Amino acid sequence: MTMMQQSGPEAAHKLLDFVNASPTPFHAVQAASARLEKAGFQKIREQDDWEKSLRPSGKYYFTRNQSALLAFTIPQKWQPGAGVSIVATHVDSPNLRVRPVSKRTKAGYLQVGVETYGGGIWHSWFDRDLSLAGRVVLADKSGNFHSRLVKIDKPLLRIPTLAIHLDRGAADTFKFNTETEFVPIAGLVESQLNASPSESQAPKSASSIQDNHHSALLALLADHLSVAPETIHDFEIHLYDTQPAVLGGLNNEFIFAPRMDNQFSSFAAVEAISTFVASSSFTALEGNVNCIALFNHEEIGSVSTSGAESSLIPSLLQRLSPTPAAYAQSVARSFLVSADMGHAIHPNYSSKHEDNHAPLVNGGVVIKTNAKQRYASDAIGTFLVKKLIEKKGGKVQEFEVRNDMPCGSTVGPMLSKIGVRTVDVGCAMLSMHSIRETAGSEDVQNAIDLFSSLFEGFAELDRALTVE
C-alpha cells in the first residue's frame, strides 16, 4: 500500500472497513453489532422481559429480523418519563436481488433472474464485476433451522452492455428494459453445471428450493457455508459490486464507494455512541436516554417490520416509559435526528440546485428543509442542531430543493408522527443511488461529531429552550 493510499482521516478508513464488510443490510447490522459489543453493549431480545434488568450506565442493543438495530444507553438517575435522544438512519440501498425462482438460460448462457430494489441508477450496474451476499436458511443435523450470512468475495455475475456496433444509438440514448435486457450472466451452459435427469425428476418437498435455482449457484453457496446444498431451504441473496470502497482524489478528500446512502450515516451513528460510552462524560451524564436506530427498507417506503414505520421506536419508548403519563412525558422530552445523505452541488449540473442552497462535499453537516414536510426540520430543530454542531466547532450547510423540482424524503417525517421533535440532516455526496457513489472523507468525522454532541449535551441544551 502506498503512502497516499494510507493517508486520510482515521474515521474515513473505519468507514471503508464497515462498508466493505456490509454488502447487505444483514451484514451492516452484523458489523454494527460487533462494534457495539466491542464497546461493551449487552445484547437483549425483544421477546424477553429486559426492563427489570436495566441499570444506570447500562449499554444495550437488540436487532430485529437481522436487518434493523436499536442501541441505547441508560443515564445516571434515570426514571421512566425521561426523554430519548435518537439518531435514526437506514442500512438498505438500491440494489438487485435474486428472484425466488432465478434459474434462467438463454443463447447458451446461464443467467440469474433478479428484481430491482429501490430507485437505483440502473445503467451504472452494467459491466460491473458483481457477486452475491445475503442470508441463507439452513437445516442442521438435529432437524432445526437457522439463518446464516454469506458473502462471496469473487466476481460471479455481469450484466454486459450491447456492443455499440449492434446499437449505434446507444452512445446518445442508452435505454433498456429492466425485465428483458438487465439479466446477469453467470456462466455458460454445460452439462456438469446442471442437475442430472434423475436428480431433477426426484420428488421435492414444499420447502425445497433445489429446482428454483441453478445447481451450480446452490453448490457455491453451500461450499461457502460448509454445508450440503440440500440443507439450503431458502435465502435472500443480493448482488453487490466487488470493487471495494476506497479513498480517492488528489488529497484523498473523496470516498469512492457503494452504499454511501446510507451506510455512511449508519456507521457514524454506531461509531458515535460506541465512542461516547468510553468517555468520562458517559458515567456522569444525566438526562436523556441516548439511542441509535438503524432501519431497513427506507428505499422502498419503510413499511415493514424492520422499517422506520414499524413499532421499533414506539416500542422502545413504551417499554422505557410504560404508563400513559410517563410515555407522554418521554415523547415531549425526546429529540430525533434523522440522518440521511444529502445532495452536493454537481459541477457539471449546478443548475439543479437552488442558488443559495448548494452544499459542498466536506463542507460540514447539511440541514435539510422542505416547506411541504418532505423533511421534518423546523426552526426549533434546526436551531438545536446548529447549537450542537457549534459545540464541536463544526460547520453547517443548508439544503432546500428548487421550486420546480420534486423533493425526496427520509425516515424523519414518518417518525415525527410519534410526536417526537425531529430534524433532517445529512452529509453532501454525489451520484446518489449509483452503484459507485462519492462522499467526503472529512465529513465522516463531521457526522460523528454531531451525533456525539447530541449524546453528550442535548438534555442540557433543551433545558435552556422554552417552546410552548
Tab-separated table of C-alpha atoms in Angstrom:
chain	number	residue	atom	x	y	z
A	1	MET	CA	0.000	0.000	0.000
A	2	THR	CA	1.389	3.417	-0.952
A	3	MET	CA	1.681	6.337	1.443
A	4	MET	CA	-1.068	8.151	-0.483
A	5	GLN	CA	-3.419	5.206	-0.001
A	6	GLN	CA	-2.639	5.126	3.717
A	7	SER	CA	-3.289	8.839	4.273
A	8	GLY	CA	-6.682	10.277	5.041
A	9	PRO	CA	-8.855	10.747	8.120
A	10	GLU	CA	-8.968	7.816	10.538
A	11	ALA	CA	-12.767	7.900	10.680
A	12	ALA	CA	-12.933	7.594	6.887
A	13	HIS	CA	-10.727	4.492	6.931
A	14	LYS	CA	-13.012	2.925	9.555
A	15	LEU	CA	-15.999	3.699	7.336
A	16	LEU	CA	-14.305	1.932	4.417
A	17	ASP	CA	-13.892	-1.196	6.553
A	18	PHE	CA	-17.558	-1.033	7.586
A	19	VAL	CA	-18.839	-0.634	4.030
A	20	ASN	CA	-16.592	-3.333	2.593
A	21	ALA	CA	-17.876	-5.754	5.242
A	22	SER	CA	-21.523	-4.806	4.608
A	23	PRO	CA	-22.794	-5.654	1.109
A	24	THR	CA	-26.328	-6.130	2.512
A	25	PRO	CA	-28.426	-4.758	5.406
A	26	PHE	CA	-27.878	-8.098	7.180
A	27	HIS	CA	-24.120	-7.642	7.077
A	28	ALA	CA	-24.390	-3.993	8.120
A	29	VAL	CA	-26.368	-4.994	11.215
A	30	GLN	CA	-23.819	-7.714	11.926
A	31	ALA	CA	-20.925	-5.229	11.621
A	32	ALA	CA	-22.728	-2.689	13.800
A	33	SER	CA	-23.435	-5.348	16.428
A	34	ALA	CA	-19.768	-6.333	16.534
A	35	ARG	CA	-18.712	-2.710	17.062
A	36	LEU	CA	-21.274	-2.220	19.825
A	37	GLU	CA	-20.247	-5.399	21.632
A	38	LYS	CA	-16.617	-4.311	21.450
A	39	ALA	CA	-17.728	-1.109	23.201
A	40	GLY	CA	-19.415	-3.111	25.969
A	41	PHE	CA	-23.038	-3.130	24.804
A	42	GLN	CA	-25.134	-6.050	26.024
A	43	LYS	CA	-27.420	-7.792	23.547
A	44	ILE	CA	-31.034	-8.164	24.658
A	45	ARG	CA	-34.023	-9.670	22.856
A	46	GLU	CA	-37.387	-8.080	22.185
A	47	GLN	CA	-39.211	-11.165	23.422
A	48	ASP	CA	-37.514	-11.012	26.843
A	49	ASP	CA	-38.593	-9.004	29.888
A	50	TRP	CA	-35.459	-6.870	29.933
A	51	GLU	CA	-36.938	-3.742	31.502
A	52	LYS	CA	-36.386	-5.082	35.028
A	53	SER	CA	-32.665	-5.553	34.431
A	54	LEU	CA	-31.845	-2.037	33.198
A	55	ARG	CA	-29.096	-0.385	35.213
A	56	PRO	CA	-27.660	3.174	35.380
A	57	SER	CA	-24.832	3.498	32.844
A	58	GLY	CA	-26.159	0.355	31.145
A	59	LYS	CA	-25.484	-0.197	27.442
A	60	TYR	CA	-27.921	-2.345	25.473
A	61	TYR	CA	-28.845	-3.249	21.913
A	62	PHE	CA	-31.230	-5.530	20.073
A	63	THR	CA	-31.845	-6.497	16.461
A	64	ARG	CA	-34.985	-7.365	14.551
A	65	ASN	CA	-35.029	-9.846	11.686
A	66	GLN	CA	-31.257	-9.485	11.272
A	67	SER	CA	-31.885	-6.269	9.343
A	68	ALA	CA	-32.620	-3.497	11.869
A	69	LEU	CA	-30.888	-2.495	15.084
A	70	LEU	CA	-31.577	-0.299	18.108
A	71	ALA	CA	-28.904	0.526	20.694
A	72	PHE	CA	-29.419	2.669	23.770
A	73	THR	CA	-27.696	3.783	26.952
A	74	ILE	CA	-29.238	4.435	30.369
A	75	PRO	CA	-28.074	7.601	32.164
A	76	GLN	CA	-27.475	8.041	35.870
A	77	LYS	CA	-30.655	8.687	37.931
A	78	TRP	CA	-32.786	7.512	35.017
A	79	GLN	CA	-36.527	7.251	35.592
A	80	PRO	CA	-39.474	6.461	33.302
A	81	GLY	CA	-40.585	9.630	31.548
A	82	ALA	CA	-37.063	10.644	30.598
A	83	GLY	CA	-36.556	11.718	27.015
A	84	VAL	CA	-34.673	9.767	24.367
A	85	SER	CA	-32.083	11.401	22.095
A	86	ILE	CA	-32.182	9.403	18.868
A	87	VAL	CA	-30.102	9.206	15.696
A	88	ALA	CA	-32.145	7.380	13.048
A	89	THR	CA	-30.588	6.066	9.825
A	90	HIS	CA	-31.148	3.258	7.340
A	91	VAL	CA	-28.877	0.444	6.152
A	92	ASP	CA	-30.537	-0.513	2.866
A	93	SER	CA	-29.514	0.805	-0.554
A	94	PRO	CA	-30.847	0.311	-4.090
A	95	ASN	CA	-29.612	-2.988	-5.490
A	96	LEU	CA	-30.555	-6.141	-7.357
A	97	ARG	CA	-31.954	-9.178	-5.573
A	98	VAL	CA	-32.102	-12.787	-6.705
A	99	ARG	CA	-35.652	-13.880	-7.523
A	100	PRO	CA	-37.318	-16.778	-5.634
A	101	VAL	CA	-37.095	-18.732	-8.898
A	102	SER	CA	-33.916	-17.466	-10.537
A	103	LYS	CA	-32.920	-20.285	-12.918
A	104	ARG	CA	-32.710	-18.956	-16.459
A	105	THR	CA	-30.837	-19.996	-19.595
A	106	LYS	CA	-30.720	-18.264	-22.956
A	107	ALA	CA	-28.494	-18.432	-26.043
A	108	GLY	CA	-26.053	-20.751	-24.307
A	109	TYR	CA	-25.694	-18.643	-21.134
A	110	LEU	CA	-26.602	-19.433	-17.557
A	111	GLN	CA	-28.499	-16.424	-16.221
A	112	VAL	CA	-29.796	-15.463	-12.786
A	113	GLY	CA	-33.179	-13.786	-12.558
A	114	VAL	CA	-33.113	-10.615	-10.450
A	115	GLU	CA	-35.537	-7.978	-9.190
A	116	THR	CA	-34.726	-4.298	-8.800
A	117	TYR	CA	-34.915	-2.864	-5.279
A	118	GLY	CA	-35.339	0.878	-4.727
A	119	GLY	CA	-34.696	3.685	-7.176
A	120	GLY	CA	-31.259	2.792	-8.447
A	121	ILE	CA	-29.343	4.431	-11.281
A	122	TRP	CA	-29.551	1.098	-13.033
A	123	HIS	CA	-27.343	1.873	-16.001
A	124	SER	CA	-24.421	2.094	-13.543
A	125	TRP	CA	-24.804	-1.661	-12.888
A	126	PHE	CA	-23.799	-2.616	-16.417
A	127	ASP	CA	-20.304	-4.075	-16.972
A	128	ARG	CA	-19.524	-4.308	-13.266
A	129	ASP	CA	-17.921	-7.275	-11.509
A	130	LEU	CA	-20.846	-8.455	-9.396
A	131	SER	CA	-21.090	-11.056	-6.678
A	132	LEU	CA	-23.610	-12.406	-4.171
A	133	ALA	CA	-24.267	-11.871	-0.463
A	134	GLY	CA	-27.185	-12.253	1.926
A	135	ARG	CA	-28.690	-14.743	4.321
A	136	VAL	CA	-29.488	-18.419	3.921
A	137	VAL	CA	-31.954	-20.575	5.861
A	138	LEU	CA	-30.271	-23.892	6.688
A	139	ALA	CA	-31.319	-27.169	8.258
A	140	ASP	CA	-28.913	-28.720	10.753
A	141	LYS	CA	-28.397	-32.372	11.660
A	142	SER	CA	-30.822	-32.174	14.586
A	143	GLY	CA	-33.675	-31.056	12.363
A	144	ASN	CA	-33.612	-27.403	13.487
A	145	PHE	CA	-33.302	-24.421	11.192
A	146	HIS	CA	-31.258	-21.248	11.420
A	147	SER	CA	-30.232	-18.273	9.305
A	148	ARG	CA	-26.598	-17.649	8.392
A	149	LEU	CA	-24.985	-14.833	6.462
A	150	VAL	CA	-22.923	-15.440	3.342
A	151	LYS	CA	-20.658	-13.153	1.295
A	152	ILE	CA	-18.868	-14.489	-1.764
A	153	ASP	CA	-15.705	-12.461	-2.335
A	154	LYS	CA	-15.193	-13.047	-6.045
A	155	PRO	CA	-16.804	-11.802	-9.262
A	156	LEU	CA	-19.603	-14.155	-10.294
A	157	LEU	CA	-22.068	-12.190	-12.379
A	158	ARG	CA	-22.086	-9.480	-15.003
A	159	ILE	CA	-24.714	-7.501	-16.889
A	160	PRO	CA	-22.996	-6.881	-20.235
A	161	THR	CA	-23.873	-3.933	-22.394
A	162	LEU	CA	-24.609	-4.444	-26.073
A	163	ALA	CA	-21.706	-3.543	-28.353
A	164	ILE	CA	-22.142	-0.128	-29.963
A	165	HIS	CA	-21.759	-1.779	-33.373
A	166	LEU	CA	-25.088	-3.554	-32.740
A	167	ASP	CA	-26.847	-0.445	-31.383
A	168	ARG	CA	-25.467	2.704	-32.971
A	169	GLY	CA	-27.767	4.970	-30.962
A	170	ALA	CA	-26.649	3.678	-27.575
A	171	ALA	CA	-23.995	6.368	-27.189
A	172	ASP	CA	-26.675	9.071	-27.436
A	173	THR	CA	-29.682	7.474	-25.713
A	174	PHE	CA	-28.913	4.427	-23.647
A	175	LYS	CA	-32.292	2.893	-22.816
A	176	PHE	CA	-33.027	-0.642	-21.744
A	177	ASN	CA	-35.826	-2.807	-20.411
A	178	THR	CA	-35.088	-3.826	-16.810
A	179	GLU	CA	-37.018	-7.076	-17.233
A	180	THR	CA	-35.608	-8.378	-20.516
A	181	GLU	CA	-32.292	-6.535	-21.026
A	182	PHE	CA	-30.989	-6.385	-17.467
A	183	VAL	CA	-30.458	-10.057	-16.630
A	184	PRO	CA	-26.971	-11.028	-15.329
A	185	ILE	CA	-24.969	-13.815	-16.896
A	186	ALA	CA	-23.341	-16.317	-14.540
A	187	GLY	CA	-21.686	-18.793	-16.874
A	188	LEU	CA	-22.055	-20.942	-19.953
A	189	VAL	CA	-24.455	-23.837	-20.296
A	190	GLU	CA	-22.511	-27.063	-19.754
A	191	SER	CA	-23.796	-30.466	-18.717
A	192	GLN	CA	-21.782	-30.612	-15.500
A	193	LEU	CA	-23.340	-27.356	-14.244
A	194	ASN	CA	-26.872	-28.743	-14.290
A	195	ALA	CA	-28.619	-31.403	-12.283
A	196	SER	CA	-28.822	-34.864	-13.851
A	197	PRO	CA	-32.254	-36.002	-15.085
A	198	SER	CA	-32.626	-38.352	-12.115
A	199	GLU	CA	-31.907	-35.524	-9.674
A	200	SER	CA	-34.213	-33.032	-11.369
A	201	GLN	CA	-37.077	-35.550	-11.523
A	202	ALA	CA	-36.800	-36.671	-7.890
A	203	PRO	CA	-39.755	-35.606	-5.690
A	204	LYS	CA	-39.067	-32.422	-3.751
A	205	SER	CA	-40.643	-31.207	-0.520
A	206	ALA	CA	-42.579	-27.944	-0.409
A	207	SER	CA	-39.679	-26.231	1.372
A	208	SER	CA	-37.102	-27.363	-1.163
A	209	ILE	CA	-35.663	-24.726	-3.488
A	210	GLN	CA	-33.374	-27.085	-5.416
A	211	ASP	CA	-35.383	-26.760	-8.637
A	212	ASN	CA	-35.667	-22.975	-8.399
A	213	HIS	CA	-32.018	-22.076	-8.926
A	214	HIS	CA	-29.063	-23.321	-10.918
A	215	SER	CA	-27.453	-26.220	-9.104
A	216	ALA	CA	-24.050	-24.560	-9.514
A	217	LEU	CA	-25.331	-21.492	-7.671
A	218	LEU	CA	-26.662	-23.556	-4.766
A	219	ALA	CA	-23.449	-25.565	-4.672
A	220	LEU	CA	-21.409	-22.369	-4.484
A	221	LEU	CA	-23.466	-21.042	-1.564
A	222	ALA	CA	-23.246	-24.399	0.188
A	223	ASP	CA	-19.484	-24.516	-0.282
A	224	HIS	CA	-19.033	-21.093	1.315
A	225	LEU	CA	-21.205	-22.163	4.248
A	226	SER	CA	-19.569	-25.619	4.509
A	227	VAL	CA	-22.923	-27.393	4.203
A	228	ALA	CA	-24.604	-29.699	1.693
A	229	PRO	CA	-26.717	-27.960	-0.991
A	230	GLU	CA	-29.846	-29.875	0.042
A	231	THR	CA	-29.701	-28.290	3.526
A	232	ILE	CA	-30.422	-24.876	1.957
A	233	HIS	CA	-34.159	-24.266	2.346
A	234	ASP	CA	-34.418	-20.603	1.388
A	235	PHE	CA	-32.387	-17.447	1.022
A	236	GLU	CA	-32.393	-13.697	0.478
A	237	ILE	CA	-29.435	-13.026	-1.791
A	238	HIS	CA	-28.397	-9.601	-3.075
A	239	LEU	CA	-25.997	-8.635	-5.842
A	240	TYR	CA	-23.134	-6.295	-4.974
A	241	ASP	CA	-20.145	-4.729	-6.691
A	242	THR	CA	-16.908	-6.464	-5.739
A	243	GLN	CA	-14.828	-3.302	-6.229
A	244	PRO	CA	-14.041	-2.180	-2.667
A	245	ALA	CA	-14.709	1.236	-1.174
A	246	VAL	CA	-11.599	3.425	-1.302
A	247	LEU	CA	-10.349	6.935	-0.654
A	248	GLY	CA	-9.713	8.959	-3.814
A	249	GLY	CA	-8.935	12.396	-5.137
A	250	LEU	CA	-5.627	14.247	-5.259
A	251	ASN	CA	-5.577	14.562	-1.472
A	252	ASN	CA	-7.830	11.626	-0.541
A	253	GLU	CA	-10.639	14.087	0.001
A	254	PHE	CA	-13.212	11.759	-1.561
A	255	ILE	CA	-14.682	8.382	-0.745
A	256	PHE	CA	-15.461	6.323	-3.850
A	257	ALA	CA	-17.765	3.574	-2.670
A	258	PRO	CA	-21.068	1.759	-2.922
A	259	ARG	CA	-23.899	2.277	-0.416
A	260	MET	CA	-22.817	5.675	0.927
A	261	ASP	CA	-26.552	6.289	1.074
A	262	ASN	CA	-26.902	5.428	3.835
A	263	GLN	CA	-24.207	3.269	5.412
A	264	PHE	CA	-22.193	6.484	5.808
A	265	SER	CA	-24.690	7.853	8.367
A	266	SER	CA	-25.247	4.431	9.934
A	267	PHE	CA	-21.540	3.938	10.551
A	268	ALA	CA	-21.230	7.429	12.021
A	269	ALA	CA	-24.116	6.745	14.428
A	270	VAL	CA	-22.608	3.442	15.594
A	271	GLU	CA	-19.164	4.982	15.981
A	272	ALA	CA	-20.507	7.998	17.871
A	273	ILE	CA	-22.410	6.023	20.501
A	274	SER	CA	-19.590	3.458	20.824
A	275	THR	CA	-17.028	6.200	21.398
A	276	PHE	CA	-19.344	8.141	23.713
A	277	VAL	CA	-19.750	5.260	26.186
A	278	ALA	CA	-15.958	5.078	26.555
A	279	SER	CA	-15.716	8.766	27.528
A	280	SER	CA	-15.680	10.175	31.046
A	281	SER	CA	-18.863	12.140	30.363
A	282	PHE	CA	-20.899	8.933	29.935
A	283	THR	CA	-20.787	7.817	33.568
A	284	ALA	CA	-21.576	11.337	34.782
A	285	LEU	CA	-24.359	12.001	32.290
A	286	GLU	CA	-27.888	12.688	33.498
A	287	GLY	CA	-30.981	13.367	31.435
A	288	ASN	CA	-31.954	11.592	28.233
A	289	VAL	CA	-31.507	8.018	27.183
A	290	ASN	CA	-29.252	8.014	24.099
A	291	CYS	CA	-30.249	5.824	21.181
A	292	ILE	CA	-29.337	4.916	17.616
A	293	ALA	CA	-31.788	3.251	15.238
A	294	LEU	CA	-30.629	1.557	12.039
A	295	PHE	CA	-33.670	0.774	9.909
A	296	ASN	CA	-34.251	-1.337	6.828
A	297	HIS	CA	-36.426	-0.686	3.753
A	298	GLU	CA	-36.158	3.128	3.641
A	299	GLU	CA	-35.535	2.961	-0.090
A	300	ILE	CA	-38.960	1.398	-0.683
A	301	GLY	CA	-41.057	3.365	1.813
A	302	SER	CA	-40.117	1.975	5.250
A	303	VAL	CA	-43.352	-0.006	5.608
A	304	SER	CA	-42.137	-3.304	7.073
A	305	THR	CA	-41.393	-4.970	10.391
A	306	SER	CA	-37.834	-3.621	10.255
A	307	GLY	CA	-38.570	-0.252	8.630
A	308	ALA	CA	-38.919	3.148	10.252
A	309	GLU	CA	-42.715	2.942	10.105
A	310	SER	CA	-42.646	-0.215	12.233
A	311	SER	CA	-43.065	-0.455	16.008
A	312	LEU	CA	-39.338	-0.253	16.770
A	313	ILE	CA	-39.111	3.307	18.149
A	314	PRO	CA	-42.607	3.433	19.723
A	315	SER	CA	-41.979	0.065	21.381
A	316	LEU	CA	-38.715	1.278	22.920
A	317	LEU	CA	-40.364	4.440	24.233
A	318	GLN	CA	-43.264	2.463	25.699
A	319	ARG	CA	-41.052	-0.124	27.362
A	320	LEU	CA	-38.876	2.568	28.940
A	321	SER	CA	-41.925	4.638	30.000
A	322	PRO	CA	-44.846	2.194	30.295
A	323	THR	CA	-47.556	4.382	31.851
A	324	PRO	CA	-49.527	6.810	29.651
A	325	ALA	CA	-48.253	9.825	31.591
A	326	ALA	CA	-44.625	8.717	31.525
A	327	TYR	CA	-44.853	7.902	27.817
A	328	ALA	CA	-46.256	11.358	27.014
A	329	GLN	CA	-43.512	12.993	29.068
A	330	SER	CA	-40.852	10.930	27.308
A	331	VAL	CA	-42.134	11.874	23.859
A	332	ALA	CA	-42.189	15.577	24.821
A	333	ARG	CA	-38.602	15.425	26.104
A	334	SER	CA	-37.210	13.423	23.189
A	335	PHE	CA	-35.411	14.593	20.067
A	336	LEU	CA	-34.708	12.685	16.866
A	337	VAL	CA	-32.022	13.397	14.305
A	338	SER	CA	-32.936	11.739	11.011
A	339	ALA	CA	-29.559	11.264	9.314
A	340	ASP	CA	-29.561	10.508	5.596
A	341	MET	CA	-27.167	11.622	2.900
A	342	GLY	CA	-27.775	14.872	1.013
A	343	HIS	CA	-27.116	16.144	-2.498
A	344	ALA	CA	-23.857	18.023	-3.059
A	345	ILE	CA	-23.800	20.550	-5.851
A	346	HIS	CA	-22.524	18.928	-9.050
A	347	PRO	CA	-20.004	20.984	-11.069
A	348	ASN	CA	-21.481	19.778	-14.360
A	349	TYR	CA	-25.123	20.248	-13.312
A	350	SER	CA	-25.022	23.244	-10.960
A	351	SER	CA	-28.406	24.468	-12.215
A	352	LYS	CA	-30.078	21.545	-10.427
A	353	HIS	CA	-29.586	23.307	-7.066
A	354	GLU	CA	-31.281	26.402	-5.699
A	355	ASP	CA	-28.705	29.172	-5.844
A	356	ASN	CA	-28.394	29.700	-2.087
A	357	HIS	CA	-28.734	26.060	-1.063
A	358	ALA	CA	-25.819	24.274	-2.723
A	359	PRO	CA	-23.985	22.060	-0.195
A	360	LEU	CA	-20.360	21.080	-0.780
A	361	VAL	CA	-18.643	17.765	-0.188
A	362	ASN	CA	-16.619	18.066	3.047
A	363	GLY	CA	-18.453	21.308	3.809
A	364	GLY	CA	-19.971	20.082	7.076
A	365	VAL	CA	-23.349	18.689	8.083
A	366	VAL	CA	-26.286	19.646	5.855
A	367	ILE	CA	-29.613	20.614	7.430
A	368	LYS	CA	-32.471	19.695	5.084
A	369	THR	CA	-35.638	21.790	4.967
A	370	ASN	CA	-38.811	21.441	2.919
A	371	ALA	CA	-41.965	23.529	3.433
A	372	LYS	CA	-44.102	20.577	2.333
A	373	GLN	CA	-42.585	18.482	5.153
A	374	ARG	CA	-40.813	16.013	2.920
A	375	TYR	CA	-38.134	16.728	5.505
A	376	ALA	CA	-39.221	17.118	9.130
A	377	SER	CA	-36.967	20.067	10.015
A	378	ASP	CA	-38.402	23.246	11.506
A	379	ALA	CA	-36.833	26.309	13.116
A	380	ILE	CA	-36.653	24.680	16.571
A	381	GLY	CA	-34.959	21.516	15.381
A	382	THR	CA	-32.635	23.455	13.104
A	383	PHE	CA	-31.610	25.743	15.980
A	384	LEU	CA	-30.871	22.786	18.264
A	385	VAL	CA	-28.741	21.031	15.643
A	386	LYS	CA	-26.786	24.210	14.911
A	387	LYS	CA	-26.003	24.633	18.614
A	388	LEU	CA	-24.886	21.015	18.888
A	389	ILE	CA	-22.597	21.398	15.861
A	390	GLU	CA	-21.310	24.691	17.251
A	391	LYS	CA	-20.204	22.941	20.454
A	392	LYS	CA	-17.833	20.782	18.383
A	393	GLY	CA	-16.584	23.688	16.265
A	394	GLY	CA	-18.218	22.312	13.135
A	395	LYS	CA	-19.772	23.873	10.058
A	396	VAL	CA	-23.401	23.893	8.933
A	397	GLN	CA	-24.808	23.851	5.407
A	398	GLU	CA	-28.409	24.291	4.284
A	399	PHE	CA	-30.326	22.423	1.599
A	400	GLU	CA	-33.730	23.186	0.175
A	401	VAL	CA	-34.886	21.895	-3.191
A	402	ARG	CA	-35.782	24.153	-6.117
A	403	ASN	CA	-39.459	25.028	-6.563
A	404	ASP	CA	-39.504	23.415	-9.997
A	405	MET	CA	-38.182	20.046	-8.767
A	406	PRO	CA	-39.738	17.350	-6.556
A	407	CYS	CA	-38.193	16.692	-3.164
A	408	GLY	CA	-37.079	13.320	-1.835
A	409	SER	CA	-37.781	12.225	1.712
A	410	THR	CA	-36.311	10.270	4.632
A	411	VAL	CA	-37.350	8.359	7.739
A	412	GLY	CA	-37.757	11.712	9.507
A	413	PRO	CA	-41.338	12.714	8.582
A	414	MET	CA	-42.819	9.290	9.374
A	415	LEU	CA	-41.016	9.096	12.733
A	416	SER	CA	-42.151	12.622	13.604
A	417	LYS	CA	-45.731	11.294	13.641
A	418	ILE	CA	-44.926	9.759	17.026
A	419	GLY	CA	-44.786	13.324	18.350
A	420	VAL	CA	-41.027	13.440	18.847
A	421	ARG	CA	-39.316	16.620	17.666
A	422	THR	CA	-37.419	15.721	14.514
A	423	VAL	CA	-34.843	17.321	12.240
A	424	ASP	CA	-33.406	16.012	8.971
A	425	VAL	CA	-29.664	16.218	8.374
A	426	GLY	CA	-27.013	14.515	6.260
A	427	CYS	CA	-23.654	14.941	4.602
A	428	ALA	CA	-23.302	16.023	0.990
A	429	MET	CA	-22.485	13.458	-1.684
A	430	LEU	CA	-22.503	12.977	-5.452
A	431	SER	CA	-24.087	10.241	-7.597
A	432	MET	CA	-26.646	9.148	-5.009
A	433	HIS	CA	-28.126	5.729	-5.907
A	434	SER	CA	-25.364	4.868	-8.358
A	435	ILE	CA	-23.539	1.579	-7.843
A	436	ARG	CA	-20.490	3.793	-7.067
A	437	GLU	CA	-21.121	6.990	-5.119
A	438	THR	CA	-18.860	9.832	-3.987
A	439	ALA	CA	-18.772	11.270	-0.476
A	440	GLY	CA	-16.315	13.383	1.528
A	441	SER	CA	-13.628	11.802	3.702
A	442	GLU	CA	-13.653	14.754	6.137
A	443	ASP	CA	-17.421	14.618	6.502
A	444	VAL	CA	-17.306	11.252	8.293
A	445	GLN	CA	-15.902	12.926	11.395
A	446	ASN	CA	-18.316	15.853	10.948
A	447	ALA	CA	-21.247	13.437	11.252
A	448	ILE	CA	-19.700	11.613	14.214
A	449	ASP	CA	-19.127	14.943	15.977
A	450	LEU	CA	-22.771	15.998	15.610
A	451	PHE	CA	-24.079	12.693	16.956
A	452	SER	CA	-21.569	12.747	19.821
A	453	SER	CA	-22.639	16.282	20.716
A	454	LEU	CA	-26.269	15.131	20.764
A	455	PHE	CA	-25.438	12.301	23.155
A	456	GLU	CA	-23.276	14.468	25.388
A	457	GLY	CA	-25.325	17.601	25.740
A	458	PHE	CA	-28.830	17.610	24.285
A	459	ALA	CA	-30.730	17.446	27.584
A	460	GLU	CA	-28.803	20.417	28.991
A	461	LEU	CA	-29.328	22.436	25.818
A	462	ASP	CA	-33.011	21.574	25.764
A	463	ARG	CA	-33.491	22.860	29.312
A	464	ALA	CA	-32.337	26.281	28.150
A	465	LEU	CA	-35.012	26.397	25.406
A	466	THR	CA	-38.621	27.343	26.027
A	467	VAL	CA	-41.218	26.477	23.387
A	468	GLU	CA	-44.871	26.266	24.373
